[in-house]
mmCIF file of C-alpha atoms in Angstrom:
data_model
loop_
_atom_site.group_PDB
_atom_site.id
_atom_site.type_symbol
_atom_site.label_atom_id
_atom_site.label_comp_id
_atom_site.label_asym_id
_atom_site.label_seq_id
_atom_site.Cartn_x
_atom_site.Cartn_y
_atom_site.Cartn_z
ATOM 1 C CA UNK A 1020 -27.160 31.000 -26.293
ATOM 2 C CA UNK A 1021 -23.711 30.787 -28.846
ATOM 3 C CA UNK A 1022 -25.693 28.485 -30.965
ATOM 4 C CA UNK A 1023 -28.467 31.045 -30.955
ATOM 5 C CA UNK A 1024 -25.984 34.162 -31.227
ATOM 6 C CA UNK A 1025 -24.085 32.272 -34.091
ATOM 7 C CA UNK A 1026 -27.665 31.994 -35.743
ATOM 8 C CA UNK A 1027 -28.376 35.006 -35.231
ATOM 9 C CA UNK A 1028 -25.087 36.586 -36.733
ATOM 10 C CA UNK A 1029 -25.478 34.922 -39.959
ATOM 11 C CA UNK A 1030 -29.433 35.492 -40.457
ATOM 12 C CA UNK A 1031 -28.647 39.485 -39.943
ATOM 13 C CA UNK A 1032 -25.640 39.192 -42.566
ATOM 14 C CA UNK A 1033 -26.161 41.216 -45.900
ATOM 15 C CA UNK A 1034 -25.579 38.676 -48.885
ATOM 16 C CA UNK A 1035 -25.717 38.922 -52.258
ATOM 17 C CA UNK A 1036 -25.940 35.699 -52.946
ATOM 18 C CA UNK A 1037 -28.243 32.883 -51.117
ATOM 19 C CA UNK A 1038 -25.792 30.233 -50.044
ATOM 20 C CA UNK A 1039 -26.696 26.323 -49.565
ATOM 21 C CA UNK A 1040 -23.828 26.146 -46.853
ATOM 22 C CA UNK A 1041 -25.484 29.233 -44.822
ATOM 23 C CA UNK A 1042 -28.994 27.507 -44.310
ATOM 24 C CA UNK A 1043 -27.255 23.990 -43.313
ATOM 25 C CA UNK A 1044 -25.797 25.896 -40.820
ATOM 26 C CA UNK A 1045 -28.169 27.378 -39.557
ATOM 27 C CA UNK A 1046 -30.722 24.301 -39.833
ATOM 28 C CA UNK A 1047 -27.823 22.547 -38.049
ATOM 29 C CA UNK A 1048 -27.711 25.159 -34.736
ATOM 30 C CA UNK A 1049 -31.597 24.950 -34.844
ATOM 31 C CA UNK A 1050 -31.130 21.188 -33.663
ATOM 32 C CA UNK A 1051 -28.713 21.739 -30.677
ATOM 33 C CA UNK A 1052 -30.177 21.717 -27.188
ATOM 34 C CA UNK A 1053 -28.480 21.126 -24.273
ATOM 35 C CA UNK A 1054 -29.187 16.908 -24.198
ATOM 36 C CA UNK A 1055 -26.944 17.130 -27.356
ATOM 37 C CA UNK A 1056 -23.775 18.658 -24.956
ATOM 38 C CA UNK A 1057 -21.450 15.737 -23.855
ATOM 39 C CA UNK A 1058 -18.570 15.803 -21.475
ATOM 40 C CA UNK A 1059 -15.619 14.205 -23.000
ATOM 41 C CA UNK A 1060 -12.563 15.483 -20.757
ATOM 42 C CA UNK A 1061 -13.106 12.628 -18.041
ATOM 43 C CA UNK A 1062 -13.303 9.776 -20.577
ATOM 44 C CA UNK A 1063 -10.353 10.768 -22.525
ATOM 45 C CA UNK A 1064 -8.060 12.112 -19.526
ATOM 46 C CA UNK A 1065 -9.055 9.301 -16.987
ATOM 47 C CA UNK A 1066 -9.909 6.477 -19.780
ATOM 48 C CA UNK A 1067 -6.293 7.206 -20.731
ATOM 49 C CA UNK A 1068 -5.299 6.438 -17.228
ATOM 50 C CA UNK A 1069 -7.738 3.187 -16.979
ATOM 51 C CA UNK A 1070 -6.588 1.840 -20.033
ATOM 52 C CA UNK A 1071 -2.767 1.797 -19.395
ATOM 53 C CA UNK A 1072 -3.043 0.583 -15.903
ATOM 54 C CA UNK A 1073 -4.612 -2.663 -17.788
ATOM 55 C CA UNK A 1074 -8.187 -2.293 -16.942
ATOM 56 C CA UNK A 1075 -9.440 -2.624 -20.411
ATOM 57 C CA UNK A 1076 -8.667 -6.402 -20.042
ATOM 58 C CA UNK A 1077 -12.193 -6.439 -18.228
ATOM 59 C CA UNK A 1078 -14.361 -7.182 -20.336
ATOM 60 C CA UNK A 1079 -17.112 -5.031 -19.246
ATOM 61 C CA UNK A 1080 -17.900 -1.617 -20.050
ATOM 62 C CA UNK A 1081 -20.054 -1.301 -16.969
ATOM 63 C CA UNK A 1082 -16.998 -1.464 -15.071
ATOM 64 C CA UNK A 1083 -15.258 1.471 -17.216
ATOM 65 C CA UNK A 1084 -18.073 3.774 -17.000
ATOM 66 C CA UNK A 1085 -18.556 3.041 -13.218
ATOM 67 C CA UNK A 1086 -14.499 3.436 -12.230
ATOM 68 C CA UNK A 1087 -14.612 7.087 -14.303
ATOM 69 C CA UNK A 1088 -17.266 8.557 -13.183
ATOM 70 C CA UNK A 1089 -16.052 7.833 -9.821
ATOM 71 C CA UNK A 1090 -12.667 9.370 -10.333
ATOM 72 C CA UNK A 1091 -14.353 12.530 -12.609
ATOM 73 C CA UNK A 1092 -18.014 12.707 -10.070
ATOM 74 C CA UNK A 1093 -17.490 10.588 -7.318
ATOM 75 C CA UNK A 1094 -20.737 10.776 -5.668
ATOM 76 C CA UNK A 1095 -23.495 7.918 -4.945
ATOM 77 C CA UNK A 1096 -24.698 5.471 -7.318
ATOM 78 C CA UNK A 1097 -27.894 6.925 -8.011
ATOM 79 C CA UNK A 1098 -26.288 10.106 -8.523
ATOM 80 C CA UNK A 1099 -23.882 8.217 -10.698
ATOM 81 C CA UNK A 1100 -26.656 7.036 -12.973
ATOM 82 C CA UNK A 1101 -28.065 10.600 -13.152
ATOM 83 C CA UNK A 1102 -24.250 11.880 -14.123
ATOM 84 C CA UNK A 1103 -23.684 9.524 -16.824
ATOM 85 C CA UNK A 1104 -27.370 9.952 -18.408
ATOM 86 C CA UNK A 1105 -27.003 13.704 -18.240
ATOM 87 C CA UNK A 1106 -23.120 14.549 -19.096
ATOM 88 C CA UNK A 1107 -22.383 11.203 -21.117
ATOM 89 C CA UNK A 1108 -25.971 10.136 -22.628
ATOM 90 C CA UNK A 1109 -25.828 6.556 -21.272
ATOM 91 C CA UNK A 1110 -28.556 5.191 -20.053
ATOM 92 C CA UNK A 1111 -27.508 2.888 -17.129
ATOM 93 C CA UNK A 1112 -30.745 1.552 -14.627
ATOM 94 C CA UNK A 1113 -29.220 1.533 -10.625
ATOM 95 C CA UNK A 1114 -30.972 -2.107 -9.652
ATOM 96 C CA UNK A 1115 -27.976 -3.128 -13.054
ATOM 97 C CA UNK A 1116 -24.942 -1.061 -11.227
ATOM 98 C CA UNK A 1117 -26.253 -3.047 -7.997
ATOM 99 C CA UNK A 1118 -26.338 -6.620 -9.642
ATOM 100 C CA UNK A 1119 -23.360 -5.598 -11.301
ATOM 101 C CA UNK A 1120 -21.154 -5.156 -7.822
ATOM 102 C CA UNK A 1121 -22.473 -8.390 -6.946
ATOM 103 C CA UNK A 1122 -20.668 -9.749 -10.388
ATOM 104 C CA UNK A 1123 -17.617 -7.797 -9.431
ATOM 105 C CA UNK A 1124 -17.168 -9.452 -6.146
ATOM 106 C CA UNK A 1125 -18.467 -12.957 -6.976
ATOM 107 C CA UNK A 1126 -15.882 -13.260 -10.341
ATOM 108 C CA UNK A 1127 -14.169 -10.056 -11.124
ATOM 109 C CA UNK A 1128 -12.604 -9.175 -8.247
ATOM 110 C CA UNK A 1129 -9.587 -11.541 -8.367
ATOM 111 C CA UNK A 1130 -8.734 -10.348 -12.047
ATOM 112 C CA UNK A 1131 -9.224 -6.529 -11.010
ATOM 113 C CA UNK A 1132 -6.465 -7.157 -8.096
ATOM 114 C CA UNK A 1133 -4.150 -9.044 -10.928
ATOM 115 C CA UNK A 1134 -4.032 -6.104 -12.944
ATOM 116 C CA UNK A 1135 -4.306 -3.271 -10.024
ATOM 117 C CA UNK A 1136 -0.867 -5.553 -8.448
ATOM 118 C CA UNK A 1137 0.850 -5.855 -12.232
ATOM 119 C CA UNK A 1138 0.487 -2.238 -12.321
ATOM 120 C CA UNK A 1139 1.596 -1.445 -8.313
ATOM 121 C CA UNK A 1140 4.496 -3.683 -8.975
ATOM 122 C CA UNK A 1141 5.570 -1.969 -12.284
ATOM 123 C CA UNK A 1142 5.541 1.527 -10.592
ATOM 124 C CA UNK A 1143 7.880 0.132 -7.557
ATOM 125 C CA UNK A 1144 10.175 -1.723 -9.572
ATOM 126 C CA UNK A 1145 9.186 -4.945 -8.659
ATOM 127 C CA UNK A 1146 10.277 -3.226 -4.788
ATOM 128 C CA UNK A 1147 7.065 -4.229 -2.397
ATOM 129 C CA UNK A 1148 8.958 -3.928 0.770
ATOM 130 C CA UNK A 1149 6.426 -1.875 2.660
ATOM 131 C CA UNK A 1150 2.854 -2.375 2.904
ATOM 132 C CA UNK A 1151 0.179 -0.218 4.022
ATOM 133 C CA UNK A 1152 -2.932 -1.667 5.961
ATOM 134 C CA UNK A 1153 -6.048 0.403 6.976
ATOM 135 C CA UNK A 1154 -9.936 -0.283 6.859
ATOM 136 C CA UNK A 1155 -13.204 1.882 6.831
ATOM 137 C CA UNK A 1156 -16.739 1.012 7.065
ATOM 138 C CA UNK A 1157 -19.386 1.586 5.043
ATOM 139 C CA UNK A 1158 -23.184 1.873 6.077
ATOM 140 C CA UNK A 1159 -26.366 0.899 4.565
ATOM 141 C CA UNK A 1160 -29.553 3.152 4.707
ATOM 142 C CA UNK A 1161 -31.642 -0.179 6.008
ATOM 143 C CA UNK A 1162 -32.830 -1.728 9.243
ATOM 144 C CA UNK A 1163 -32.172 -5.162 8.315
ATOM 145 C CA UNK A 1164 -28.878 -7.485 9.269
ATOM 146 C CA UNK A 1165 -27.514 -10.313 6.905
ATOM 147 C CA UNK A 1166 -24.367 -12.283 6.497
ATOM 148 C CA UNK A 1167 -22.240 -9.698 6.278
ATOM 149 C CA UNK A 1168 -24.433 -6.064 6.581
ATOM 150 C CA UNK A 1169 -23.695 -6.205 10.561
ATOM 151 C CA UNK A 1170 -24.556 -3.388 12.996
ATOM 152 C CA UNK A 1171 -21.174 -2.526 14.848
ATOM 153 C CA UNK A 1172 -18.846 0.268 15.991
ATOM 154 C CA UNK A 1173 -18.880 2.836 12.996
ATOM 155 C CA UNK A 1174 -16.282 5.394 11.953
ATOM 156 C CA UNK A 1175 -18.811 7.309 10.207
ATOM 157 C CA UNK A 1176 -20.777 7.948 13.723
ATOM 158 C CA UNK A 1177 -23.574 5.547 12.104
ATOM 159 C CA UNK A 1178 -23.532 2.741 14.827
ATOM 160 C CA UNK A 1179 -27.519 1.924 14.420
ATOM 161 C CA UNK A 1180 -27.062 1.322 10.364
ATOM 162 C CA UNK A 1181 -25.233 -2.171 9.140
ATOM 163 C CA UNK A 1182 -22.346 -1.555 7.819
ATOM 164 C CA UNK A 1183 -19.613 -3.499 6.234
ATOM 165 C CA UNK A 1184 -15.637 -2.993 6.794
ATOM 166 C CA UNK A 1185 -13.185 -3.078 3.403
ATOM 167 C CA UNK A 1186 -9.742 -3.504 4.610
ATOM 168 C CA UNK A 1187 -7.199 -2.021 1.537
ATOM 169 C CA UNK A 1188 -2.964 -2.673 1.771
ATOM 170 C CA UNK A 1189 -1.105 -0.494 -0.842
ATOM 171 C CA UNK A 1190 2.170 0.137 -1.166
ATOM 172 C CA UNK A 1191 4.777 3.338 -1.194
ATOM 173 C CA UNK A 1192 3.029 6.259 -2.747
ATOM 174 C CA UNK A 1193 -0.666 4.376 -2.197
ATOM 175 C CA UNK A 1194 -0.417 1.702 -5.142
ATOM 176 C CA UNK A 1195 -3.201 -0.709 -4.379
ATOM 177 C CA UNK A 1196 -2.119 -4.271 -3.945
ATOM 178 C CA UNK A 1197 -5.568 -6.104 -2.846
ATOM 179 C CA UNK A 1198 -8.706 -5.464 -0.591
ATOM 180 C CA UNK A 1199 -10.883 -7.669 0.846
ATOM 181 C CA UNK A 1200 -14.576 -7.039 2.292
ATOM 182 C CA UNK A 1201 -15.649 -7.883 6.083
ATOM 183 C CA UNK A 1202 -18.656 -8.131 8.452
ATOM 184 C CA UNK A 1203 -19.152 -5.093 9.977
ATOM 185 C CA UNK A 1204 -19.453 -6.349 13.473
ATOM 186 C CA UNK A 1205 -15.547 -7.610 13.631
ATOM 187 C CA UNK A 1206 -13.064 -6.291 15.605
ATOM 188 C CA UNK A 1207 -10.653 -4.619 12.746
ATOM 189 C CA UNK A 1208 -7.713 -5.899 14.707
ATOM 190 C CA UNK A 1209 -8.377 -9.764 13.729
ATOM 191 C CA UNK A 1210 -8.021 -9.149 9.851
ATOM 192 C CA UNK A 1211 -4.501 -8.020 9.768
ATOM 193 C CA UNK A 1212 -2.835 -11.132 9.827
ATOM 194 C CA UNK A 1213 -4.862 -13.248 7.985
ATOM 195 C CA UNK A 1214 -5.390 -10.634 5.342
ATOM 196 C CA UNK A 1215 -1.806 -9.967 4.738
ATOM 197 C CA UNK A 1216 -0.902 -13.684 4.655
ATOM 198 C CA UNK A 1217 -3.729 -14.148 2.081
ATOM 199 C CA UNK A 1218 -2.180 -11.182 0.030
ATOM 200 C CA UNK A 1219 1.638 -12.657 0.335
ATOM 201 C CA UNK A 1220 0.581 -15.820 -0.953
ATOM 202 C CA UNK A 1221 -1.489 -14.525 -3.354
ATOM 203 C CA UNK A 1222 1.176 -12.882 -5.261
ATOM 204 C CA UNK A 1223 4.169 -14.551 -3.898
ATOM 205 C CA UNK A 1224 5.773 -11.282 -2.107
ATOM 206 C CA UNK A 1225 8.432 -11.789 0.349
ATOM 207 C CA UNK A 1226 8.139 -10.182 3.983
ATOM 208 C CA UNK A 1227 7.331 -6.781 4.164
ATOM 209 C CA UNK A 1228 7.317 -4.261 6.484
ATOM 210 C CA UNK A 1229 3.633 -3.528 7.892
ATOM 211 C CA UNK A 1230 2.569 -0.025 8.822
ATOM 212 C CA UNK A 1231 -0.901 -0.123 10.381
ATOM 213 C CA UNK A 1232 -2.667 2.834 12.766
ATOM 214 C CA UNK A 1233 -3.812 2.844 16.298
ATOM 215 C CA UNK A 1234 -6.921 0.696 15.360
ATOM 216 C CA UNK A 1235 -4.564 -2.058 14.985
ATOM 217 C CA UNK A 1236 -2.776 -2.216 17.761
ATOM 218 C CA UNK A 1237 -2.773 -4.429 20.009
ATOM 219 C CA UNK A 1238 -0.654 -6.955 22.453
ATOM 220 C CA UNK A 1239 -2.324 -9.675 20.439
ATOM 221 C CA UNK A 1240 -1.417 -8.467 16.797
ATOM 222 C CA UNK A 1241 1.989 -7.376 17.847
ATOM 223 C CA UNK A 1242 3.172 -11.292 19.177
ATOM 224 C CA UNK A 1243 1.499 -12.344 16.221
ATOM 225 C CA UNK A 1244 3.194 -10.045 13.490
ATOM 226 C CA UNK A 1245 6.719 -11.151 15.723
ATOM 227 C CA UNK A 1246 5.705 -14.824 15.437
ATOM 228 C CA UNK A 1247 4.981 -14.656 11.675
ATOM 229 C CA UNK A 1248 8.645 -13.154 10.927
ATOM 230 C CA UNK A 1249 7.092 -9.635 10.211
ATOM 231 C CA UNK A 1250 8.670 -6.348 10.891
ATOM 232 C CA UNK A 1251 6.027 -3.677 11.486
ATOM 233 C CA UNK A 1252 5.892 0.070 12.619
ATOM 234 C CA UNK A 1253 2.164 0.589 14.135
ATOM 235 C CA UNK A 1254 0.865 3.896 14.895
ATOM 236 C CA UNK A 1255 -0.392 4.991 18.247
ATOM 237 C CA UNK A 1256 -0.974 7.812 20.942
ATOM 238 C CA UNK A 1257 1.906 8.723 23.138
ATOM 239 C CA UNK A 1258 -0.432 9.592 25.788
ATOM 240 C CA UNK A 1259 -1.453 5.793 25.929
ATOM 241 C CA UNK A 1260 2.230 4.443 25.835
ATOM 242 C CA UNK A 1261 4.609 3.029 28.930
ATOM 243 C CA UNK A 1262 6.336 5.822 30.186
ATOM 244 C CA UNK A 1263 9.710 3.612 28.812
ATOM 245 C CA UNK A 1264 8.621 4.471 25.192
ATOM 246 C CA UNK A 1265 7.442 8.159 26.121
#
């Protein structure tokens, strides 16, 4: 619309002399269409953050596209492919995204975690004294289970669909420390101690205070935390607690 208006403005102006420059401008406007539009804001802003954290060390251009798209336009993988093509002029097939996610989990996970942890350590000034652990479920629009995708208790209310659990450990301010993927039919409480021990040993952490929600509050977990020397804060419903705690 603006290009058309500018073209009409130029053409309607009386001129004593013929200008090659004016003709070049008109020809340039004639070539413009919606497919020429590029959205540069997300790359400029989120790309700068991505680089400053250190994720540019991951030598996978698709990883960068997926991360920035997730921040700018959080949606399904298919919608992400459409967003990249429409607004960035980048053609990525949905199959290539699925293949890359396998590669991310199999070969790049450790590097991504190490970069995220180094950034968290820097932000928190080398003091990770408190960690927060939580889990969520991701369901799949499929009927068949496999070694990882299992039907189980769904936080999305999709109990008939196979799912996986994702556990995330963060520090103060929500800065990421590590994550892991679990079978969809596991009891989330069983992941707490093994996961925290795994992350603590991997990054050589001191014994942090562990904060978790009611879903991880069980006598076994409390005992395991105490037996392993952890201080902890576990959320729970007052009405379910003993009279002494109330």
